[in-house]
CSV table of C-alpha atoms in Angstrom, one decimal:
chain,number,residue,atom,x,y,z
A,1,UNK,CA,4.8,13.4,38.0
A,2,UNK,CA,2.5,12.6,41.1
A,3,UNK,CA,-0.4,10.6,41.2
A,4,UNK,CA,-2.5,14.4,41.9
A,5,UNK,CA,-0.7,16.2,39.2
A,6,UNK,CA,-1.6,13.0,36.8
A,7,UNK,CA,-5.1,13.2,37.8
A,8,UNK,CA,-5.5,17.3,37.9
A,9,UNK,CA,-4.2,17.0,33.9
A,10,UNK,CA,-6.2,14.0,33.3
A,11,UNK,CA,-9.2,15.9,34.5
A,12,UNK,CA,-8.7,18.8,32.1
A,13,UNK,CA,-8.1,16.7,29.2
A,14,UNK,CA,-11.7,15.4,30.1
A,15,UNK,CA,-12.8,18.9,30.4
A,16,UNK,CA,-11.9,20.0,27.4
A,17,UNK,CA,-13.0,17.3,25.4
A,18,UNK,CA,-16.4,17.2,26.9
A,19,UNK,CA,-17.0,21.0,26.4
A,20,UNK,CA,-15.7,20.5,22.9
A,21,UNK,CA,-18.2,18.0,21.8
A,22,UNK,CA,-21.2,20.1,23.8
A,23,UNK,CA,-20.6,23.4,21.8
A,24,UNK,CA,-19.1,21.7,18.5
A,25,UNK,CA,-20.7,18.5,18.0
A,26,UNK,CA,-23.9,19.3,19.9
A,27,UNK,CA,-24.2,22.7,18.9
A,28,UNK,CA,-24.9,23.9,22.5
A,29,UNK,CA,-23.6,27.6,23.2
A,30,UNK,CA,-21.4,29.1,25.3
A,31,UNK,CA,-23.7,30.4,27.8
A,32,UNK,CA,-25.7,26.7,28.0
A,33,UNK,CA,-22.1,25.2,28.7
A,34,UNK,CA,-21.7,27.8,31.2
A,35,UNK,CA,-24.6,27.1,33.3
A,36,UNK,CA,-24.4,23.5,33.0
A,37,UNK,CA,-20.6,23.0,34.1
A,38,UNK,CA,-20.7,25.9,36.4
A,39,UNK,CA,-18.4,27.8,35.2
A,40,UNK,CA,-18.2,31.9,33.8
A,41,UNK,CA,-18.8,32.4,29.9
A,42,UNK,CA,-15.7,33.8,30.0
A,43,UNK,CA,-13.5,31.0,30.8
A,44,UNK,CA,-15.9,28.5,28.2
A,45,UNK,CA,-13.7,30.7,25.5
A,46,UNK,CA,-10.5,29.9,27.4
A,47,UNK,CA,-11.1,26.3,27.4
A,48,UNK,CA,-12.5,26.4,24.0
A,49,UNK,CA,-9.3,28.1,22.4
A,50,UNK,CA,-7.3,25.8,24.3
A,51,UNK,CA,-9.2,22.9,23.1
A,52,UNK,CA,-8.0,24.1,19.8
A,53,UNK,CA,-3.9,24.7,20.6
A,54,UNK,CA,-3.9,21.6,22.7
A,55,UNK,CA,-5.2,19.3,19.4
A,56,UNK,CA,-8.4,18.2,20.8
A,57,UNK,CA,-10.4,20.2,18.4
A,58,UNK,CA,-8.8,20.1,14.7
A,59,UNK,CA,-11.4,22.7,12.8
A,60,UNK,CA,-11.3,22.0,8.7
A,61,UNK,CA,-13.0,24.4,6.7
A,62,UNK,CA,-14.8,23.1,3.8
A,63,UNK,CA,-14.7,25.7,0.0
A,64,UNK,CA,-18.1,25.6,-1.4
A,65,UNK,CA,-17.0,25.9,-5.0
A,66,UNK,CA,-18.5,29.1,-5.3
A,67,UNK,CA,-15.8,30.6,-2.6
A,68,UNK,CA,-13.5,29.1,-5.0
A,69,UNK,CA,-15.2,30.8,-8.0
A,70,UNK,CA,-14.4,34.1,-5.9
A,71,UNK,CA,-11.1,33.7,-5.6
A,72,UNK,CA,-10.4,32.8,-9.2
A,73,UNK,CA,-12.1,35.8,-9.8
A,74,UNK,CA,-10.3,37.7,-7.8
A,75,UNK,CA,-7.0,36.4,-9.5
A,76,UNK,CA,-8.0,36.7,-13.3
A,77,UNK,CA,-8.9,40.2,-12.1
A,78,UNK,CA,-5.7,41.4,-10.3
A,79,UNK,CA,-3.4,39.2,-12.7
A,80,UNK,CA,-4.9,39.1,-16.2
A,81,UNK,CA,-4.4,35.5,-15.9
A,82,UNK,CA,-7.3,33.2,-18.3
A,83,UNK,CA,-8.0,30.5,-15.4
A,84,UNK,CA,-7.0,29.4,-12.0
A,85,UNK,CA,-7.6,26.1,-11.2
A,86,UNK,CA,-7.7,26.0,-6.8
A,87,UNK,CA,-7.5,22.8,-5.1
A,88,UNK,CA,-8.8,22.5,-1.3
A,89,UNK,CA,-6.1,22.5,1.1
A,90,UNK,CA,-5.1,19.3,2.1
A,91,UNK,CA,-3.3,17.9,5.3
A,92,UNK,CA,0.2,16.9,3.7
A,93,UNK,CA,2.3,17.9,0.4
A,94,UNK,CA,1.7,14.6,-1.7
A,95,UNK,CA,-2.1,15.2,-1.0
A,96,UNK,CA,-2.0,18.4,-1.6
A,97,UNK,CA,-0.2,17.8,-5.2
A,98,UNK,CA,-2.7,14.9,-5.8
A,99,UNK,CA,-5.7,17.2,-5.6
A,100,UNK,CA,-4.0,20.2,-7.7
A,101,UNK,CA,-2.8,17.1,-10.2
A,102,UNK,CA,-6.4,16.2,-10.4
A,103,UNK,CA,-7.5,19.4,-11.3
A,104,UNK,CA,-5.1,20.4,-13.8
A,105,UNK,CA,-5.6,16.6,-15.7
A,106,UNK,CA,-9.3,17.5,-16.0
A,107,UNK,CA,-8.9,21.1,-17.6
A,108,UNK,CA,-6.1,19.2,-20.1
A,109,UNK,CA,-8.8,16.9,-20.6
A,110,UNK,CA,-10.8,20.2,-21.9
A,111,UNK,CA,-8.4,21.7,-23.9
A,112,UNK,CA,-5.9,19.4,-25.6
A,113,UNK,CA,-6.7,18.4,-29.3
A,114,UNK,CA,-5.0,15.8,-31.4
A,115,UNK,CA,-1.9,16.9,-32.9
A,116,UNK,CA,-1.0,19.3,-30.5
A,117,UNK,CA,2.5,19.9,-28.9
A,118,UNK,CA,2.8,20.1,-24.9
A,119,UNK,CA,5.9,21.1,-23.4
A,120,UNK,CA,6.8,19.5,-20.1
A,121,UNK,CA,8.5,21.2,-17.3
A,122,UNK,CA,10.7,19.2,-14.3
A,123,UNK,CA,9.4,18.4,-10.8
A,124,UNK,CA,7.7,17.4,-8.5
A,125,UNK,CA,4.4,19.1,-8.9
A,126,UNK,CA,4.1,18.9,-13.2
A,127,UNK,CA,5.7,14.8,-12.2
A,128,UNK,CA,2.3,14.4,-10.4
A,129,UNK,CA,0.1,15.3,-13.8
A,130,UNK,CA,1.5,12.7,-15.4
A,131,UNK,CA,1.4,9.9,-12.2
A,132,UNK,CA,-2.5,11.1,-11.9
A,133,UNK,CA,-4.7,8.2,-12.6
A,134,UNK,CA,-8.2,9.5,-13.1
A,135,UNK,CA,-10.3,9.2,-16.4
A,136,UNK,CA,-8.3,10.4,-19.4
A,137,UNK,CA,-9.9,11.2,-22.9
A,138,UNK,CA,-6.7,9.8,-25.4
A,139,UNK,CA,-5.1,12.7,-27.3
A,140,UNK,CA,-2.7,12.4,-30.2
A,141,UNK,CA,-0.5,14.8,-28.7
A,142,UNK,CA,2.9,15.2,-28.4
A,143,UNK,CA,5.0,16.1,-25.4
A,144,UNK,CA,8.4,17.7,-25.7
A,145,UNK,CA,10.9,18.1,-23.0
A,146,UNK,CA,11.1,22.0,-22.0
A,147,UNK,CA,14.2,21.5,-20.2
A,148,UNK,CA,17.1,19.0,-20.4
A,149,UNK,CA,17.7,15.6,-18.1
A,150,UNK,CA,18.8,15.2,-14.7
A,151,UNK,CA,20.7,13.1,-12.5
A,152,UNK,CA,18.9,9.8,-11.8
A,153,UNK,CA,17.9,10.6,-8.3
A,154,UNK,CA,15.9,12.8,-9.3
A,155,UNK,CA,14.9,10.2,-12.1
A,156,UNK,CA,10.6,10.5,-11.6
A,157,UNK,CA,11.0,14.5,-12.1
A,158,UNK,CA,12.5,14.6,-15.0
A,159,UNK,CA,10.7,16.2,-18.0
A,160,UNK,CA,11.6,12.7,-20.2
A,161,UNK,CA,10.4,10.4,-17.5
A,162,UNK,CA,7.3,13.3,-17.6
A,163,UNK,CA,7.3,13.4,-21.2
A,164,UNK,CA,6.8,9.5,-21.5
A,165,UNK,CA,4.3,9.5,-18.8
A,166,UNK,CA,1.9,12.2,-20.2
A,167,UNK,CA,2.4,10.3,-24.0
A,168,UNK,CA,1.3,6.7,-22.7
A,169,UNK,CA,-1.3,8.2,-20.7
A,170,UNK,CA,-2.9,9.8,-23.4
A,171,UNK,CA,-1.8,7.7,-26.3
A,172,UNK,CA,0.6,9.9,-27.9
A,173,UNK,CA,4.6,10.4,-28.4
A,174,UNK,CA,7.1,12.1,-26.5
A,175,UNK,CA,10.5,13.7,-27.3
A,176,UNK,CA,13.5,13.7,-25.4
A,177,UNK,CA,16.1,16.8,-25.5
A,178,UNK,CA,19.0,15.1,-25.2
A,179,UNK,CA,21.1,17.3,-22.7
A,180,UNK,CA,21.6,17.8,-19.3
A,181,UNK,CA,19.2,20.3,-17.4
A,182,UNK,CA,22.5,22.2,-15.7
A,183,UNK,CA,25.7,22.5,-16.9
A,184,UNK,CA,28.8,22.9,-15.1
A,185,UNK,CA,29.5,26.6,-16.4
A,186,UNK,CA,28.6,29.2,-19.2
A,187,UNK,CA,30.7,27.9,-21.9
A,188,UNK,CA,29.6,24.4,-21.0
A,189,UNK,CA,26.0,25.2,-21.9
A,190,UNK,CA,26.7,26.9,-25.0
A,191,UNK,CA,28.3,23.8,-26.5
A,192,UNK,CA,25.3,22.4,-25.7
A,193,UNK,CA,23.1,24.5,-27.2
A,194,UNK,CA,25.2,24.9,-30.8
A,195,UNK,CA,24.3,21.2,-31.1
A,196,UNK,CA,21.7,20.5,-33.8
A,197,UNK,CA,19.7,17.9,-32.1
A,198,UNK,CA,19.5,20.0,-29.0
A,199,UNK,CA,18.5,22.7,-30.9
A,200,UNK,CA,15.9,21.0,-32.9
A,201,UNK,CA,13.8,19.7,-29.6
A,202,UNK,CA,14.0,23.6,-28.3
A,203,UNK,CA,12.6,24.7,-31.2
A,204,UNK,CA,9.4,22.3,-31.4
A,205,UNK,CA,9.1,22.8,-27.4
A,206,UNK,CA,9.2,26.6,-28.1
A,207,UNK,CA,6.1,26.2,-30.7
A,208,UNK,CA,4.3,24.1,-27.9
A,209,UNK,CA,0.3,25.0,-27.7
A,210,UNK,CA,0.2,24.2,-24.4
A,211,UNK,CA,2.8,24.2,-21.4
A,212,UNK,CA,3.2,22.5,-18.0
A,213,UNK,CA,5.9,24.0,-15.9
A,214,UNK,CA,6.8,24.6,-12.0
A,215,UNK,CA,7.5,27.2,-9.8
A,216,UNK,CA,10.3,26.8,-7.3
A,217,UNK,CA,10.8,29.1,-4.0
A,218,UNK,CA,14.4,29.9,-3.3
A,219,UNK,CA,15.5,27.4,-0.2
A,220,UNK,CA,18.5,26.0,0.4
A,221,UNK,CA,16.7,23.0,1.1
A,222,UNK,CA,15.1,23.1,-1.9
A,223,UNK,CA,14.8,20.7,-4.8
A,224,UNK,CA,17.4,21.8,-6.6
A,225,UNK,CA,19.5,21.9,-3.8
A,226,UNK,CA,19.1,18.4,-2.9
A,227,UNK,CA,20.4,17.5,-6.3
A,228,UNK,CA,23.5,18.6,-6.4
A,229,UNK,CA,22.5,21.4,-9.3
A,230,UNK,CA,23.4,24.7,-7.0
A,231,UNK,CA,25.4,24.9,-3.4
A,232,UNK,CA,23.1,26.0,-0.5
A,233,UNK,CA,25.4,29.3,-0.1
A,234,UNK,CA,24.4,29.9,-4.3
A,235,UNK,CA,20.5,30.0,-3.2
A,236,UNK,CA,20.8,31.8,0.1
A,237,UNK,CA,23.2,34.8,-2.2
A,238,UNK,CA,21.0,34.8,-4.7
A,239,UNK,CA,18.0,35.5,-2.3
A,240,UNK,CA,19.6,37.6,-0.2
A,241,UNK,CA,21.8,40.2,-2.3
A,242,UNK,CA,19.6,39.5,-5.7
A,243,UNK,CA,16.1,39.6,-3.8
A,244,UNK,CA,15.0,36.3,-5.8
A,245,UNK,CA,12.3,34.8,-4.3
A,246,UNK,CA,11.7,31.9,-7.0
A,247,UNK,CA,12.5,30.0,-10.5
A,248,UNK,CA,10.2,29.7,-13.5
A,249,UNK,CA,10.4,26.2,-15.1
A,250,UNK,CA,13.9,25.8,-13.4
A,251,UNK,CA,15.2,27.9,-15.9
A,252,UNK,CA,14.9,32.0,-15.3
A,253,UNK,CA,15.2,32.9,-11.7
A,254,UNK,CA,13.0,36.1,-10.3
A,255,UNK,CA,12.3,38.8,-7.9
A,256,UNK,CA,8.8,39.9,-6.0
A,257,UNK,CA,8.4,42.3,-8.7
A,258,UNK,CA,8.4,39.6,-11.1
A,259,UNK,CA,11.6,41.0,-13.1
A,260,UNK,CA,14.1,38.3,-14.2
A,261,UNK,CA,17.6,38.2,-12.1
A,262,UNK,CA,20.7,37.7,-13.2
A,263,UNK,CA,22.5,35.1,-11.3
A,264,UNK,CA,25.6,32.6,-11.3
A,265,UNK,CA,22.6,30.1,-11.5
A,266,UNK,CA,21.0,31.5,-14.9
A,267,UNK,CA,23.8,30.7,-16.9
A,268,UNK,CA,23.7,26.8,-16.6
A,269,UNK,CA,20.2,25.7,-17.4
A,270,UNK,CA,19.6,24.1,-20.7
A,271,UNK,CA,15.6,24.3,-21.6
A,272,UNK,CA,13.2,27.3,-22.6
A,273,UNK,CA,13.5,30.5,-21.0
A,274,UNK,CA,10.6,33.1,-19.3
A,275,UNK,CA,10.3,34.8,-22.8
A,276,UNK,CA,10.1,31.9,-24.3
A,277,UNK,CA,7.0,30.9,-22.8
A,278,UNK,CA,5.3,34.2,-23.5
A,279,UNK,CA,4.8,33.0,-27.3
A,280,UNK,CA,3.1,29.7,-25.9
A,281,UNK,CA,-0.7,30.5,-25.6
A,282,UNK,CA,-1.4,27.9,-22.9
A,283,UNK,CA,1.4,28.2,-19.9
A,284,UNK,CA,-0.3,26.3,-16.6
A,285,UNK,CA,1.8,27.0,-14.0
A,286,UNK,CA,1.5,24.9,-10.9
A,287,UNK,CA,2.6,25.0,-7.3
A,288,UNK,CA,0.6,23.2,-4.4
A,289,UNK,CA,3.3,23.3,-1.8
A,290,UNK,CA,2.7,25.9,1.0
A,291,UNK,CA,5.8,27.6,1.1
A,292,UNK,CA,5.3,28.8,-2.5
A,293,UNK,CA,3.1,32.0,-2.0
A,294,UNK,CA,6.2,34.5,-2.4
A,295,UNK,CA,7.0,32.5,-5.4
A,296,UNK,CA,3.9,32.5,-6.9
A,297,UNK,CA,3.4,36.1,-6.3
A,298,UNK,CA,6.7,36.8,-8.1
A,299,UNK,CA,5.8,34.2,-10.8
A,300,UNK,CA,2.0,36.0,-11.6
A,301,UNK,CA,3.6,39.5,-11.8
A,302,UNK,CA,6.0,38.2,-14.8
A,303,UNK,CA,2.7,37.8,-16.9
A,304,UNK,CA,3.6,35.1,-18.5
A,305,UNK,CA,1.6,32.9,-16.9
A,306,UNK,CA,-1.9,31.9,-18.2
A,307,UNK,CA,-2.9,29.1,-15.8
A,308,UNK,CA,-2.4,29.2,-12.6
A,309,UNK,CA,-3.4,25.7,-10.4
A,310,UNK,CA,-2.3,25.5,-6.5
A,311,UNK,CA,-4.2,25.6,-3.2
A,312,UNK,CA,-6.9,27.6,-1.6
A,313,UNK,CA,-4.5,28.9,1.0
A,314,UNK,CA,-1.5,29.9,-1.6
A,315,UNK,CA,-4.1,31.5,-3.6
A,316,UNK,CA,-5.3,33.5,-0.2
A,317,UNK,CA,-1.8,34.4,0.6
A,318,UNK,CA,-0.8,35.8,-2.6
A,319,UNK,CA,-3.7,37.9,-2.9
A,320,UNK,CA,-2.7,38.9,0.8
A,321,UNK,CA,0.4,39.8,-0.3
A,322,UNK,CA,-0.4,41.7,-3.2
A,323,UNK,CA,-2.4,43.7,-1.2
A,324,UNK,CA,-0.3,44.5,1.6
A,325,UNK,CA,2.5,45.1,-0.9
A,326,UNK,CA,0.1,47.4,-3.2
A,327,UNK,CA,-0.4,49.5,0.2
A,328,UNK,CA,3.3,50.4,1.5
């Protein structure tokens, strides 16, 4: 690069960055910045978008609560779902998770009694309720595994590790259903689930008050990819020729329409199925990552959610969707 090209650049960097601060920080308008740097109104825009692409101006909108209020609203409305619990968009995933984990530990807070039974999903998003560490009013409840173990690598999203995290946290017990979360094949998993143990755990998790469960988006770099549980190709044919857009606790896999799918993956997982959750009057659902609005759109229309907590712009998108979907 010469030294004049350098400079030229170096001098629009300054540009930009000087207009930005007049209009945004200053508040002085487009016509003020025209006269004073000499330049058409027109081309103040030009610069100011490109203030924006380049980086140099990051906007962040700030939810009054009440905007979230509306979009709750707008969600119990269109999904006959009792709450939604929305969480400011954050700039990266784990944040993101924190500030959903935050609000869902504070409605639990509201709603859990002693002597109630919480059944705990896998993942990482219900994993983050139990690593939250704000105030916690102790409950003598106990949480049951919804779903069986997985491999150690996946060690801190496994409903047990959950299960003891949620009980020590609130000063109650946990119970551990001793099985894997995926079998190999069919008959595999129905050895499993003769056994009386097994069965036993499934049972109390089935008669939970309250559940806490994920929702997964079909990627083949997804989760359950990673972990060994289903081949890339099994994800990308199930989205592809089955239309399944996302997985309900890890256990029932679904379309856009929100109508279970049958696929080579349903057959393996050992925990509670979609219509076993209907019977549970408490099922929070939660999803913060932004790839999860197709997901979540499919996961609402099941109806067997009853709380819903993810992100302002998930909750946007799916009600987007919905829309666009409800006019074609």
């Amino acid at each position: 690069m010469s030294q004049s090209s350098h400079e030229s650049s170096s001098d629009v960097a300054n540009l930009l960055t000087e207009i930005s601060v007049a209009y945004y920080q200053d508040g002085a308008t487009q016509e003020e910045i025209s006269k004073k740097f000499s330049i058409s109104r027109a081309k103040v825009g030009r610069l100011l978008k490109q203030a924006r692409d380049e980086g140099i101006v990051e906007i962040t909108v700030k939810y009054h609560p009440v905007f979230s209020a509306k979009i709750e609203q707008r969600l119990i409305d269109k999904f006959g779902i009792k709450r939604a619990l929305i969480a400011l968009d954050q700039p990266s995933e784990e944040q993101q998770r924190e500030q959903v984990a935050g609000l869902v530990s504070k409605y639990l807070s509201g709603i859990l009694k002693n002597g109630m039974v919480v059944s705990i999903g896998q993942g990482r998003n219900v994993s983050s309720i139990g690593q939250y560490t704000g105030v916690i009013t102790p409950r003598e409840c106990t949480f049951v595994c919804g779903i069986g173990g997985i491999h150690p690598k996946g060690g801190p999203y496994n409903a047990d590790h959950i299960s003891r995290q949620m009980a020590k946290k609130y000063g109650g017990t946990s119970e551990t259903l001793y099985a894997p979360a995926y079998a190999e094949n069919r008959e595999q998993k129905l050895a499993f689930m003769q056994n009386s143990t097994i069965k036993q755990t499934l049972d109390r998790a089935r008669k939970a008050d309250v559940a806490l469960v994920g929702v997964g988006d079909m990627s083949e770099n997804s989760y359950m990819v990673d972990l060994g549980w289903f081949t890339p190709n099994e994800v990308v044919q199930s989205r592809l020729a089955d239309g399944v857009v996302g997985d309900f606790a890890g256990y029932d896999f679904f379309d856009i329409q929100g109508k279970v799918v049958n696929t080579v993956m349903n057959d393996r997982v050992i925990g509670l199925g979609m219509d076993e959750y209907r019977s549970i009057s408490e099922v929070i659902a939660i999803a913060s990552e932004n790839s999860k609005p197709l997901a979540l759109l499919g996961a609402l229309r099941t109806g067997v959610i009853d709380v819903l907590a993810t992100s302002v712009s998930n909750a946007l998108t799916v009600l987007n969707l919905d829309e666009q979907m409800s006019r074609e």
